[in-house]
Tab-separated table of C-alpha atoms and ligand atoms in Angstrom:
chain	number	residue	atom	x	y	z
R	1	MET	CA	226.126	122.009	79.050
R	2	PRO	CA	227.551	120.927	75.667
R	3	ARG	CA	231.231	121.631	75.099
R	4	LEU	CA	231.878	125.072	73.651
R	5	PRO	CA	234.064	125.272	70.542
R	6	THR	CA	237.420	126.877	71.398
R	7	ASP	CA	237.709	128.703	68.078
R	8	PRO	CA	234.131	129.585	67.038
R	9	ASP	CA	233.175	131.060	63.682
R	10	LEU	CA	230.205	132.889	65.148
R	11	LEU	CA	229.308	134.480	68.478
R	12	VAL	CA	225.660	134.930	69.326
R	13	ILE	CA	224.868	137.339	72.153
R	14	GLY	CA	221.633	136.458	73.920
R	15	ALA	CA	219.843	133.093	74.171
R	16	GLY	CA	216.269	134.257	73.625
R	17	ALA	CA	214.274	133.155	70.591
R	18	ALA	CA	216.395	135.177	68.134
R	19	GLY	CA	219.684	133.896	69.512
R	20	ILE	CA	218.485	130.294	69.602
R	21	ALA	CA	217.293	130.518	65.992
R	22	ALA	CA	220.555	132.118	64.867
R	23	ALA	CA	222.667	129.482	66.620
R	24	ARG	CA	220.614	126.584	65.249
R	25	THR	CA	220.727	127.971	61.709
R	26	ALA	CA	224.494	128.483	61.752
R	27	MET	CA	225.181	125.104	63.367
R	28	GLU	CA	223.005	123.307	60.830
R	29	ALA	CA	225.304	124.825	58.187
R	30	GLY	CA	228.337	123.429	60.010
R	31	LEU	CA	229.628	126.591	61.730
R	32	GLY	CA	231.203	126.574	65.167
R	33	VAL	CA	229.030	128.726	67.430
R	34	VAL	CA	229.183	130.053	70.983
R	35	VAL	CA	226.112	131.688	72.544
R	36	LEU	CA	226.744	134.096	75.421
R	37	GLU	CA	223.746	134.598	77.694
R	38	ALA	CA	223.647	137.064	80.599
R	39	ARG	CA	220.998	135.225	82.601
R	40	GLY	CA	221.306	131.870	84.299
R	41	ARG	CA	218.700	130.449	81.896
R	42	VAL	CA	217.785	130.474	78.210
R	43	GLY	CA	214.544	131.821	76.681
R	44	GLY	CA	214.772	135.538	77.433
R	45	ARG	CA	211.285	137.034	77.385
R	46	ALA	CA	209.686	133.594	76.988
R	47	LEU	CA	209.556	132.033	80.466
R	48	THR	CA	207.250	129.362	81.871
R	49	ASP	CA	207.074	129.018	85.649
R	50	THR	CA	205.751	125.707	86.929
R	51	ALA	CA	206.654	126.010	90.621
R	52	ARG	CA	204.754	129.011	91.918
R	53	LEU	CA	201.170	128.006	91.025
R	54	GLY	CA	201.915	124.310	90.753
R	55	LEU	CA	201.098	124.349	87.021
R	56	PRO	CA	202.608	125.961	83.913
R	57	TYR	CA	202.243	129.755	83.867
R	58	ASP	CA	203.826	131.930	81.178
R	59	LEU	CA	205.198	135.124	82.659
R	60	GLY	CA	206.162	136.344	79.177
R	61	ALA	CA	205.137	135.119	75.719
R	62	THR	CA	202.011	132.951	75.807
R	63	TRP	CA	200.505	132.588	72.303
R	64	LEU	CA	202.075	131.551	69.008
R	65	HIS	CA	200.603	134.341	66.919
R	66	GLN	CA	200.081	134.260	63.151
R	67	ALA	CA	200.096	130.490	63.350
R	68	ALA	CA	199.717	130.022	59.597
R	69	THR	CA	203.268	131.307	59.010
R	70	ASN	CA	204.821	131.171	62.473
R	71	PRO	CA	208.120	129.224	62.234
R	72	LEU	CA	207.628	127.911	65.768
R	73	VAL	CA	204.508	125.950	64.775
R	74	PRO	CA	206.274	123.217	62.772
R	75	LEU	CA	209.141	123.167	65.271
R	76	ALA	CA	206.727	122.593	68.161
R	77	GLU	CA	204.933	119.888	66.227
R	78	GLY	CA	208.282	118.254	65.465
R	79	LEU	CA	208.958	118.068	69.208
R	80	GLY	CA	205.555	116.507	69.805
R	81	VAL	CA	204.258	119.580	71.682
R	82	THR	CA	200.469	119.858	71.495
R	83	LEU	CA	199.292	123.230	70.167
R	84	HIS	CA	195.720	124.233	70.958
R	85	ASP	CA	193.716	126.472	68.644
R	86	SER	CA	193.217	129.387	70.977
R	87	ASP	CA	190.781	131.247	68.694
R	88	ALA	CA	188.467	128.256	68.480
R	89	LEU	CA	188.622	127.622	72.230
R	90	ARG	CA	188.382	131.209	73.514
R	91	ARG	CA	185.047	132.259	75.017
R	92	GLU	CA	184.753	136.047	75.164
R	93	ARG	CA	182.513	137.926	77.549
R	94	SER	CA	182.202	141.653	78.121
R	95	GLN	CA	180.698	143.328	81.138
R	96	ILE	CA	179.671	146.657	82.609
R	97	GLY	CA	180.940	146.269	86.152
R	98	ALA	CA	179.784	142.805	87.264
R	99	ARG	CA	176.892	142.731	84.794
R	100	VAL	CA	177.178	140.832	81.506
R	101	LEU	CA	176.288	142.967	78.453
R	102	THR	CA	172.816	142.724	76.989
R	103	PRO	CA	172.730	141.504	73.359
R	104	ALA	CA	172.154	145.105	72.220
R	105	GLU	CA	175.168	146.368	74.208
R	106	ASP	CA	177.262	143.507	72.902
R	107	ALA	CA	176.314	144.402	69.329
R	108	ALA	CA	177.227	148.054	69.958
R	109	TYR	CA	180.651	147.003	71.319
R	110	SER	CA	181.280	144.738	68.282
R	111	ALA	CA	180.249	147.545	65.928
R	112	ALA	CA	182.599	149.984	67.669
R	113	TRP	CA	185.454	147.457	67.224
R	114	ALA	CA	184.666	146.953	63.552
R	115	GLU	CA	184.598	150.706	62.938
R	116	ALA	CA	187.898	151.278	64.742
R	117	GLU	CA	189.565	148.485	62.765
R	118	ALA	CA	188.201	149.778	59.466
R	119	ARG	CA	189.508	153.262	60.267
R	120	ILE	CA	192.976	151.876	61.137
R	121	GLU	CA	193.022	150.018	57.825
R	122	ALA	CA	191.939	153.095	55.854
R	123	ALA	CA	194.320	155.433	57.695
R	124	ALA	CA	197.270	153.087	57.139
R	125	ARG	CA	196.549	152.954	53.437
R	126	ASP	CA	195.764	156.624	52.801
R	127	GLY	CA	199.377	157.432	51.904
R	128	GLY	CA	199.551	160.364	54.313
R	129	PRO	CA	202.178	160.944	56.990
R	130	ASP	CA	202.358	158.554	59.902
R	131	ARG	CA	200.223	159.412	62.930
R	132	SER	CA	199.366	157.851	66.242
R	133	LEU	CA	197.336	154.668	66.508
R	134	ALA	CA	194.810	156.581	68.637
R	135	GLU	CA	194.358	159.225	65.920
R	136	GLY	CA	194.108	156.585	63.224
R	137	MET	CA	191.377	154.561	64.908
R	138	ALA	CA	189.541	157.708	66.100
R	139	ALA	CA	187.384	155.640	68.440
R	140	THR	CA	184.421	157.480	69.907
R	141	GLY	CA	181.542	156.604	72.207
R	142	PRO	CA	181.451	154.703	75.495
R	143	TRP	CA	183.631	151.822	74.275
R	144	ALA	CA	186.472	154.020	72.982
R	145	PRO	CA	188.629	153.717	76.160
R	146	ALA	CA	188.332	149.901	76.131
R	147	ILE	CA	189.210	149.632	72.427
R	148	GLU	CA	192.138	152.046	72.813
R	149	GLY	CA	193.210	150.093	75.900
R	150	TRP	CA	193.261	146.820	73.965
R	151	GLN	CA	195.012	148.125	70.849
R	152	GLY	CA	197.408	150.371	72.765
R	153	ASP	CA	198.229	149.303	76.328
R	154	ILE	CA	197.517	145.578	75.962
R	155	ILE	CA	198.542	144.710	72.385
R	156	SER	CA	201.204	147.395	71.821
R	157	ALA	CA	202.190	147.614	75.524
R	158	ALA	CA	202.114	151.424	75.218
R	159	PRO	CA	199.391	154.096	75.059
R	160	ALA	CA	197.771	154.251	71.614
R	161	GLY	CA	198.632	157.969	71.485
R	162	ARG	CA	202.376	157.150	71.407
R	163	VAL	CA	202.350	154.230	68.947
R	164	SER	CA	203.045	154.558	65.204
R	165	LEU	CA	199.942	153.678	63.214
R	166	GLN	CA	202.011	152.533	60.217
R	167	ASP	CA	204.119	150.202	62.312
R	168	PHE	CA	201.083	148.870	64.171
R	169	HIS	CA	199.421	148.091	60.864
R	170	ALA	CA	202.561	146.520	59.359
R	171	ASN	CA	202.763	144.138	62.326
R	172	ALA	CA	199.075	143.403	62.856
R	173	LEU	CA	198.903	139.684	63.516
R	174	GLU	CA	196.554	137.504	61.528
R	175	GLY	CA	196.436	133.817	60.768
R	176	GLY	CA	195.389	132.300	64.070
R	177	ASN	CA	196.800	131.852	67.567
R	178	ARG	CA	198.032	128.670	69.222
R	179	LEU	CA	198.625	127.846	72.871
R	180	PRO	CA	201.324	125.261	73.556
R	181	GLU	CA	200.441	122.824	76.301
R	182	GLY	CA	203.172	123.085	78.887
R	183	GLY	CA	203.867	126.754	78.152
R	184	PHE	CA	205.582	128.818	75.492
R	185	GLY	CA	208.678	129.464	77.595
R	186	ALA	CA	209.109	125.724	78.078
R	187	LEU	CA	208.854	125.229	74.304
R	188	VAL	CA	211.499	127.888	73.576
R	189	ALA	CA	213.806	126.341	76.184
R	190	ARG	CA	213.445	122.932	74.528
R	191	LEU	CA	214.480	124.473	71.210
R	192	ALA	CA	217.742	125.513	72.869
R	193	GLU	CA	218.573	122.015	74.095
R	194	GLY	CA	222.044	120.928	73.038
R	195	LEU	CA	223.175	124.389	71.948
R	196	PRO	CA	226.589	125.636	73.080
R	197	VAL	CA	225.291	128.296	75.471
R	198	MET	CA	227.443	129.884	78.158
R	199	LEU	CA	225.061	131.040	80.921
R	200	ASP	CA	225.719	133.887	83.374
R	201	ALA	CA	227.888	135.444	80.675
R	202	PRO	CA	226.893	139.097	80.190
R	203	VAL	CA	228.792	140.803	77.407
R	204	THR	CA	229.947	144.258	78.501
R	205	ARG	CA	232.133	145.245	75.533
R	206	LEU	CA	232.161	144.172	71.902
R	207	ALA	CA	235.025	145.110	69.588
R	208	TRP	CA	233.982	144.627	65.974
R	209	GLY	CA	236.273	146.911	63.967
R	210	GLY	CA	238.990	144.388	63.111
R	211	ARG	CA	239.081	141.038	61.327
R	212	GLU	CA	237.631	139.387	64.417
R	213	ALA	CA	234.838	140.278	66.805
R	214	VAL	CA	235.934	140.228	70.444
R	215	ALA	CA	233.376	139.956	73.236
R	216	GLU	CA	234.361	140.799	76.779
R	217	GLY	CA	232.641	140.208	80.097
R	218	PRO	CA	233.137	138.506	83.460
R	219	PHE	CA	233.791	135.293	81.494
R	220	GLY	CA	236.927	136.848	79.974
R	221	THR	CA	237.381	137.320	76.248
R	222	ILE	CA	235.950	135.309	73.361
R	223	ARG	CA	236.754	135.859	69.689
R	224	ALA	CA	235.011	134.853	66.489
R	225	ARG	CA	234.896	135.896	62.860
R	226	ALA	CA	231.312	137.179	63.050
R	227	VAL	CA	228.814	138.153	65.726
R	228	ILE	CA	225.043	138.392	66.077
R	229	VAL	CA	223.664	140.608	68.843
R	230	THR	CA	220.098	139.891	69.984
R	231	ILE	CA	219.737	142.000	73.141
R	232	PRO	CA	216.522	144.074	73.459
R	233	THR	CA	216.423	147.617	72.039
R	234	SER	CA	216.036	148.992	75.583
R	235	LEU	CA	219.544	147.729	76.379
R	236	LEU	CA	221.038	148.740	73.030
R	237	ALA	CA	219.719	152.274	73.484
R	238	ALA	CA	221.010	152.428	77.068
R	239	GLY	CA	224.515	151.395	75.983
R	240	ALA	CA	224.467	148.190	78.052
R	241	ILE	CA	227.121	146.780	75.706
R	242	ARG	CA	229.982	149.126	74.810
R	243	PHE	CA	230.488	148.736	71.065
R	244	ASP	CA	233.948	149.537	69.774
R	245	PRO	CA	233.731	151.266	67.328
R	246	PRO	CA	230.349	152.679	68.386
R	247	LEU	CA	227.296	151.542	66.465
R	248	PRO	CA	226.449	153.798	63.508
R	249	ALA	CA	224.305	156.754	64.563
R	250	GLU	CA	221.334	155.589	62.474
R	251	THR	CA	221.415	152.120	64.086
R	252	LEU	CA	221.480	153.600	67.565
R	253	GLN	CA	218.712	156.036	66.651
R	254	ALA	CA	216.614	153.115	65.393
R	255	ALA	CA	217.009	151.401	68.789
R	256	HIS	CA	215.799	154.610	70.487
R	257	ASP	CA	212.853	154.803	68.077
R	258	LEU	CA	211.755	151.253	68.989
R	259	PRO	CA	211.376	151.413	72.776
R	260	LEU	CA	210.051	148.500	74.775
R	261	GLY	CA	206.546	148.882	76.146
R	262	GLN	CA	205.467	147.696	79.574
R	263	VAL	CA	203.124	144.938	80.726
R	264	VAL	CA	202.647	143.465	84.168
R	265	LYS	CA	200.996	140.071	84.595
R	266	ALA	CA	199.626	138.416	87.704
R	267	GLY	CA	198.454	134.810	87.856
R	268	PHE	CA	196.121	133.699	90.661
R	269	ARG	CA	195.391	130.110	91.593
R	270	VAL	CA	191.709	129.444	92.325
R	271	VAL	CA	190.984	127.068	95.183
R	272	GLY	CA	187.748	125.071	95.174
R	273	GLU	CA	185.295	124.563	92.348
R	274	GLU	CA	183.963	128.125	91.797
R	275	ARG	CA	184.270	129.120	88.111
R	276	PHE	CA	181.888	132.147	88.032
R	277	GLY	CA	179.780	130.378	85.426
R	278	LEU	CA	182.646	130.580	82.944
R	279	PRO	CA	183.888	127.787	80.650
R	280	PRO	CA	187.601	126.996	80.147
R	281	PHE	CA	189.592	129.455	78.011
R	282	SER	CA	187.407	132.419	78.949
R	283	SER	CA	188.442	135.978	78.225
R	284	VAL	CA	186.542	138.684	80.085
R	285	ASP	CA	186.765	142.444	79.630
R	286	ARG	CA	184.616	145.378	80.686
R	287	LEU	CA	183.663	148.947	79.945
R	288	VAL	CA	186.304	151.312	81.331
R	289	ALA	CA	186.136	155.060	81.876
R	290	PRO	CA	188.542	157.422	80.070
R	291	GLY	CA	191.937	157.152	81.745
R	292	GLU	CA	191.025	153.961	83.613
R	293	PRO	CA	193.459	151.105	82.862
R	294	LEU	CA	191.988	148.092	81.087
R	295	VAL	CA	192.806	144.688	82.547
R	296	ALA	CA	192.953	141.764	80.111
R	297	MET	CA	191.756	138.687	81.976
R	298	SER	CA	192.108	135.059	80.834
R	299	LEU	CA	190.411	132.487	83.000
R	300	PHE	CA	190.764	128.736	83.307
R	301	PRO	CA	192.985	127.933	80.288
R	302	PHE	CA	193.084	124.158	79.721
R	303	ALA	CA	190.448	124.009	82.505
R	304	ARG	CA	193.241	124.840	84.946
R	305	PRO	CA	192.275	126.707	88.141
R	306	VAL	CA	194.012	129.936	87.118
R	307	ILE	CA	193.029	133.544	86.512
R	308	SER	CA	195.631	135.528	84.583
R	309	CYS	CA	195.346	139.316	84.645
R	310	HIS	CA	197.453	141.778	82.789
R	311	VAL	CA	197.711	145.526	82.311
R	312	GLY	CA	199.968	147.402	79.936
R	313	GLY	CA	201.397	150.820	79.195
R	314	ASP	CA	201.907	153.530	81.812
R	315	ALA	CA	199.681	151.827	84.392
R	316	ALA	CA	201.850	148.706	84.168
R	317	GLN	CA	205.017	150.734	84.596
R	318	ALA	CA	203.625	152.558	87.636
R	319	LEU	CA	202.287	149.388	89.265
R	320	GLU	CA	205.462	147.419	88.711
R	321	ALA	CA	207.494	150.257	90.228
R	322	GLU	CA	205.267	150.149	93.327
R	323	GLY	CA	206.000	146.442	93.769
R	324	ASP	CA	204.264	143.068	93.767
R	325	ALA	CA	201.913	143.933	96.646
R	326	ALA	CA	200.536	146.896	94.664
R	327	VAL	CA	200.088	144.724	91.560
R	328	GLU	CA	198.282	142.074	93.596
R	329	ALA	CA	195.985	144.628	95.280
R	330	PHE	CA	195.117	146.223	91.930
R	331	MET	CA	194.308	142.906	90.247
R	332	ARG	CA	192.289	141.652	93.218
R	333	ALA	CA	190.202	144.829	93.117
R	334	GLU	CA	189.576	144.207	89.409
R	335	ILE	CA	188.506	140.601	90.061
R	336	ALA	CA	186.113	141.882	92.746
R	337	THR	CA	184.677	144.459	90.317
R	338	ARG	CA	183.935	141.770	87.743
R	339	PHE	CA	182.851	138.848	89.932
R	340	GLY	CA	181.932	140.371	93.305
R	341	ALA	CA	183.953	140.699	96.513
R	342	GLU	CA	183.157	137.093	97.452
R	343	ALA	CA	185.257	135.957	94.463
R	344	LEU	CA	188.353	137.010	96.391
R	345	GLY	CA	187.684	134.200	98.849
R	346	CYS	CA	188.414	131.709	96.034
R	347	LEU	CA	191.937	132.998	95.388
R	348	ALA	CA	194.928	131.276	96.922
R	349	PRO	CA	197.298	133.746	98.601
R	350	GLY	CA	200.462	134.775	96.786
R	351	PRO	CA	199.862	135.196	93.042
R	352	ILE	CA	202.759	134.996	90.614
R	353	VAL	CA	203.698	138.478	89.358
R	354	SER	CA	205.938	139.360	86.400
R	355	GLU	CA	208.699	141.959	86.582
R	356	TRP	CA	209.867	142.633	83.036
R	357	GLY	CA	210.349	146.371	83.571
R	358	ARG	CA	212.630	145.813	86.583
R	359	ASP	CA	214.476	142.938	84.898
R	360	ARG	CA	217.916	144.278	84.000
R	361	TRP	CA	218.179	141.968	80.963
R	362	SER	CA	214.962	143.157	79.327
R	363	ARG	CA	213.732	146.478	80.857
R	364	GLY	CA	210.340	146.063	79.239
R	365	VAL	CA	208.270	143.610	77.250
R	366	TYR	CA	208.327	144.149	73.475
R	367	SER	CA	209.003	146.987	71.073
R	368	TYR	CA	206.655	149.513	69.545
R	369	ALA	CA	207.646	152.214	67.042
R	370	ARG	CA	207.394	155.865	67.922
R	371	ILE	CA	205.198	157.921	65.598
R	372	GLY	CA	207.006	158.520	62.296
R	373	CYS	CA	209.496	155.704	62.974
R	374	ALA	CA	207.933	152.734	61.164
R	375	GLY	CA	211.138	152.433	59.082
R	376	ALA	CA	213.322	151.920	62.155
R	377	ARG	CA	212.984	148.131	62.110
R	378	THR	CA	214.549	147.902	58.649
R	379	ILE	CA	217.397	150.202	59.688
R	380	LEU	CA	218.094	148.183	62.838
R	381	ALA	CA	218.163	144.952	60.852
R	382	ARG	CA	220.755	146.213	58.329
R	383	PRO	CA	223.895	144.051	58.499
R	384	LEU	CA	227.035	145.931	59.568
R	385	ALA	CA	230.663	145.307	58.684
R	386	GLY	CA	229.557	143.464	55.553
R	387	GLY	CA	227.463	141.037	57.628
R	388	ARG	CA	230.094	140.251	60.271
R	389	LEU	CA	227.981	142.165	62.817
R	390	CYS	CA	224.221	141.652	62.629
R	391	LEU	CA	221.561	142.802	65.036
R	392	ALA	CA	218.578	140.498	65.479
R	393	GLY	CA	215.633	140.186	67.868
R	394	GLU	CA	211.917	140.845	67.767
R	395	ALA	CA	212.405	144.586	67.114
R	396	THR	CA	214.240	143.921	63.841
R	397	ASP	CA	211.450	141.916	62.201
R	398	THR	CA	208.739	143.494	60.107
R	399	GLY	CA	205.460	141.612	59.943
R	400	MET	CA	205.760	139.827	63.298
R	401	ALA	CA	207.630	142.442	65.338
R	402	GLY	CA	207.170	142.095	69.068
R	403	THR	CA	206.671	138.341	68.961
R	404	VAL	CA	208.648	135.151	69.444
R	405	GLY	CA	207.921	134.241	65.812
R	406	GLY	CA	209.378	137.562	64.659
R	407	ALA	CA	212.413	137.130	66.886
R	408	TRP	CA	212.949	133.623	65.497
R	409	ARG	CA	212.725	134.812	61.879
R	410	SER	CA	215.192	137.621	62.588
R	411	GLY	CA	217.700	135.165	64.045
R	412	VAL	CA	217.527	133.005	60.921
R	413	VAL	CA	217.976	136.049	58.656
R	414	ALA	CA	220.941	137.319	60.692
R	415	ALA	CA	222.614	133.908	60.655
R	416	ARG	CA	222.297	133.742	56.863
R	417	SER	CA	223.838	137.223	56.525
R	418	ALA	CA	226.714	136.262	58.809
R	419	MET	CA	227.265	132.979	56.929
R	420	ALA	CA	227.316	134.809	53.589
R	421	ALA	CA	229.866	137.261	54.994
R	422	LEU	CA	232.076	134.425	56.251
R	423	ALA	CA	231.854	132.572	52.969
R	424	GLY	CA	232.668	135.698	50.931
N	1	FAD	C1	204.516	139.824	79.241
N	1	FAD	C2	204.874	139.438	77.834
N	1	FAD	C3	203.922	138.869	77.006
N	1	FAD	C4	204.238	138.497	75.693
N	1	FAD	N1	203.326	137.828	74.939
N	1	FAD	C5	203.712	137.294	73.756
N	1	FAD	C6	202.899	136.347	73.087
N	1	FAD	O1	201.825	135.974	73.564
N	1	FAD	N2	203.341	135.835	71.907
N	1	FAD	C7	204.550	136.184	71.379
N	1	FAD	O2	204.924	135.665	70.317
N	1	FAD	N3	205.348	137.055	72.008
N	1	FAD	C8	204.977	137.603	73.187
N	1	FAD	N4	205.828	138.404	73.887
N	1	FAD	C9	207.033	138.884	73.238
N	1	FAD	C10	208.153	137.841	73.152
N	1	FAD	O3	208.367	137.277	74.417
N	1	FAD	C11	209.416	138.525	72.647
N	1	FAD	O4	209.141	139.246	71.460
N	1	FAD	C12	210.528	137.512	72.322
N	1	FAD	O5	210.647	136.544	73.333
N	1	FAD	C13	211.824	138.279	72.155
N	1	FAD	O6	212.869	137.408	71.811
N	1	FAD	P1	214.307	138.029	71.517
N	1	FAD	O7	215.222	136.903	71.261
N	1	FAD	O8	214.203	139.118	70.517
N	1	FAD	O9	214.719	138.786	72.872
N	1	FAD	P2	214.935	138.190	74.336
N	1	FAD	O10	214.011	137.080	74.583
N	1	FAD	O11	214.887	139.349	75.249
N	1	FAD	O12	216.402	137.594	74.279
N	1	FAD	C14	217.543	138.392	74.431
N	1	FAD	C15	218.501	137.695	75.360
N	1	FAD	O13	219.660	138.507	75.507
N	1	FAD	C16	220.121	138.385	76.840
N	1	FAD	N5	220.996	139.512	77.124
N	1	FAD	C17	220.661	140.804	77.367
N	1	FAD	N6	221.774	141.536	77.548
N	1	FAD	C18	222.833	140.707	77.395
N	1	FAD	C19	224.249	140.891	77.439
N	1	FAD	N7	224.810	142.074	77.689
N	1	FAD	N8	225.049	139.810	77.234
N	1	FAD	C20	224.504	138.591	76.972
N	1	FAD	N9	223.166	138.364	76.918
N	1	FAD	C21	222.347	139.428	77.114
N	1	FAD	C22	218.836	138.373	77.653
N	1	FAD	O14	219.028	137.828	78.928
N	1	FAD	C23	217.926	137.519	76.771
N	1	FAD	O15	217.988	136.153	77.135
N	1	FAD	C24	205.541	138.752	75.201
N	1	FAD	C25	206.505	139.298	76.036
N	1	FAD	C26	206.193	139.615	77.349
N	1	FAD	C27	207.293	140.097	78.240
C-alpha cells in the first residue's frame, strides 16, 4: 500500500469507481488525499472473480455502457485493456420454452419492443407528471411480461411499476457497449493502483460542521479540509455513517428516493463441448407468463465455457434471501426449460453466485428513482458546506446513473467542487 499522507487535504470515503475517480482527480491537481474503504478490497460494486470458475467472471458491473462518452473507455485503452464491441458480437435468440421463435413470432416480439420504446419516448416528452415506467410503456400482448421484465427487473433492477419513467428516460443508455477482456472489476481495480487507500477502514461517524472534516472508525480519527462521501444510497438512507451535523433533510430524502434495486447473478461452468448450437456471446431470452420472473442469460462470452444467468427485482431479493442453493436450483430449472433437462449434465457443480443484497457495504445493486423523484439525483449531488462535503457515486449522476461510468463522472465532479472550495 502506498504511504498515506499524514495531513491530507481531502478524505474520500469509499474506493469504488466514484471514490477512485475523485482521488485520482484531486491527486492529479496536487492535493494530499486519503481514501477510506470499508472492505478489504477496492472496486465496490465492480468485482471480477477469477478463482471460482477458473476464468474471469464479473459478479457486479460487466459492460462499459454508453461507450461513445464513457470516461472509462479511454482509461482502459490507456492501460492496454482490450475492449470488445459487445453489440456487434452479441447473438440474440428468443424462445417459447425450448423452442426457438418462428420468423413471424420473432417479428411480433421486435414490433412489441419498438412500440414499448416509442411509448416510453412519447410519455417522457409529453410534459405531464411523472408516472411509472410500466404505465409509460403500456406494453400489451403476450410479450408484455418479458419486455417489462427487461426494462424493469433486469435493467432497472426493480419492478417497472415502481420505477420513475422520467428518471429511466433521463438515464437510458445509448452509444454502444464494451466488454473488457479480463473483467470490468479487474479494470476498476487497476485504476486504483497506487492510490493512498486504507482498506478495512469503515467510517462510522463524520463530523463536518467545523473548519475540518473528521472521520472516525476502527482506524481511529482522520482529519482533512474537505471530504467526499461515495457510499451507496442504501447506506446513506440507513444512517450507516453518523453525520454530525446531520445531513440536510432534502439530501437524506433524496437518498431515500433513490433506493438500490436488486439483482442476483449465477455463473455456471460448462464441462465438455456442448454449446446448444449457440455461438459465442449469445443472449437468450424467452416468453414469460405474467408474474413469472425473467432470467437474462448470456452464454459463452469470449467463447468461454460459461453460462451467466441473472434475475432482478423482487424475485432476486427473495431468492438471495433464501440462499445460494435456492438461486442455483432456480437457475438450473431455467436452463433446463430452455435447453432440456439433459443440459444440466453439462454444468459443473458449484456455480458462482452474487450476494449484493446481503453485502453490508452495498445492500443492493444500483439506484432507481421512485415515481415523482427524478430530481433526486441533482439534489443528492449538491455540494454541502460550500463544497467541503460532497456526495458522489452512481446515484448522483444524471445521464449515466446506475453505472460505473456515471459513478466515475460523479467522482470527478465532486473532486472539482472540493478543490474549488479549498482554493477559495
Ligand atoms: C450485479 C450488478 C451488475 C451491474 N452491471 C453493470 C454494468 O454492466 N455496467 C455498469 O456500468 N454498471 C453496472 N453495475 C453498476 C455499477 O457496478 C455501479 O453503479 C458502480 O460500481 C457504483 O460505483 P460507486 O463508486 O458509486 O459505488 P460503490 O462501488 O458501491 O463504491 C462505494 C464504496 O464505499 C464503500 N463503503 C461503504 N460504506 C462505507 C463506510 N462506512 N466507510 C468506508 N467505505 C464504505 C464500499 O465498500 C464501496 O467500496 C452493476 C452492478 C451490479 C451489482
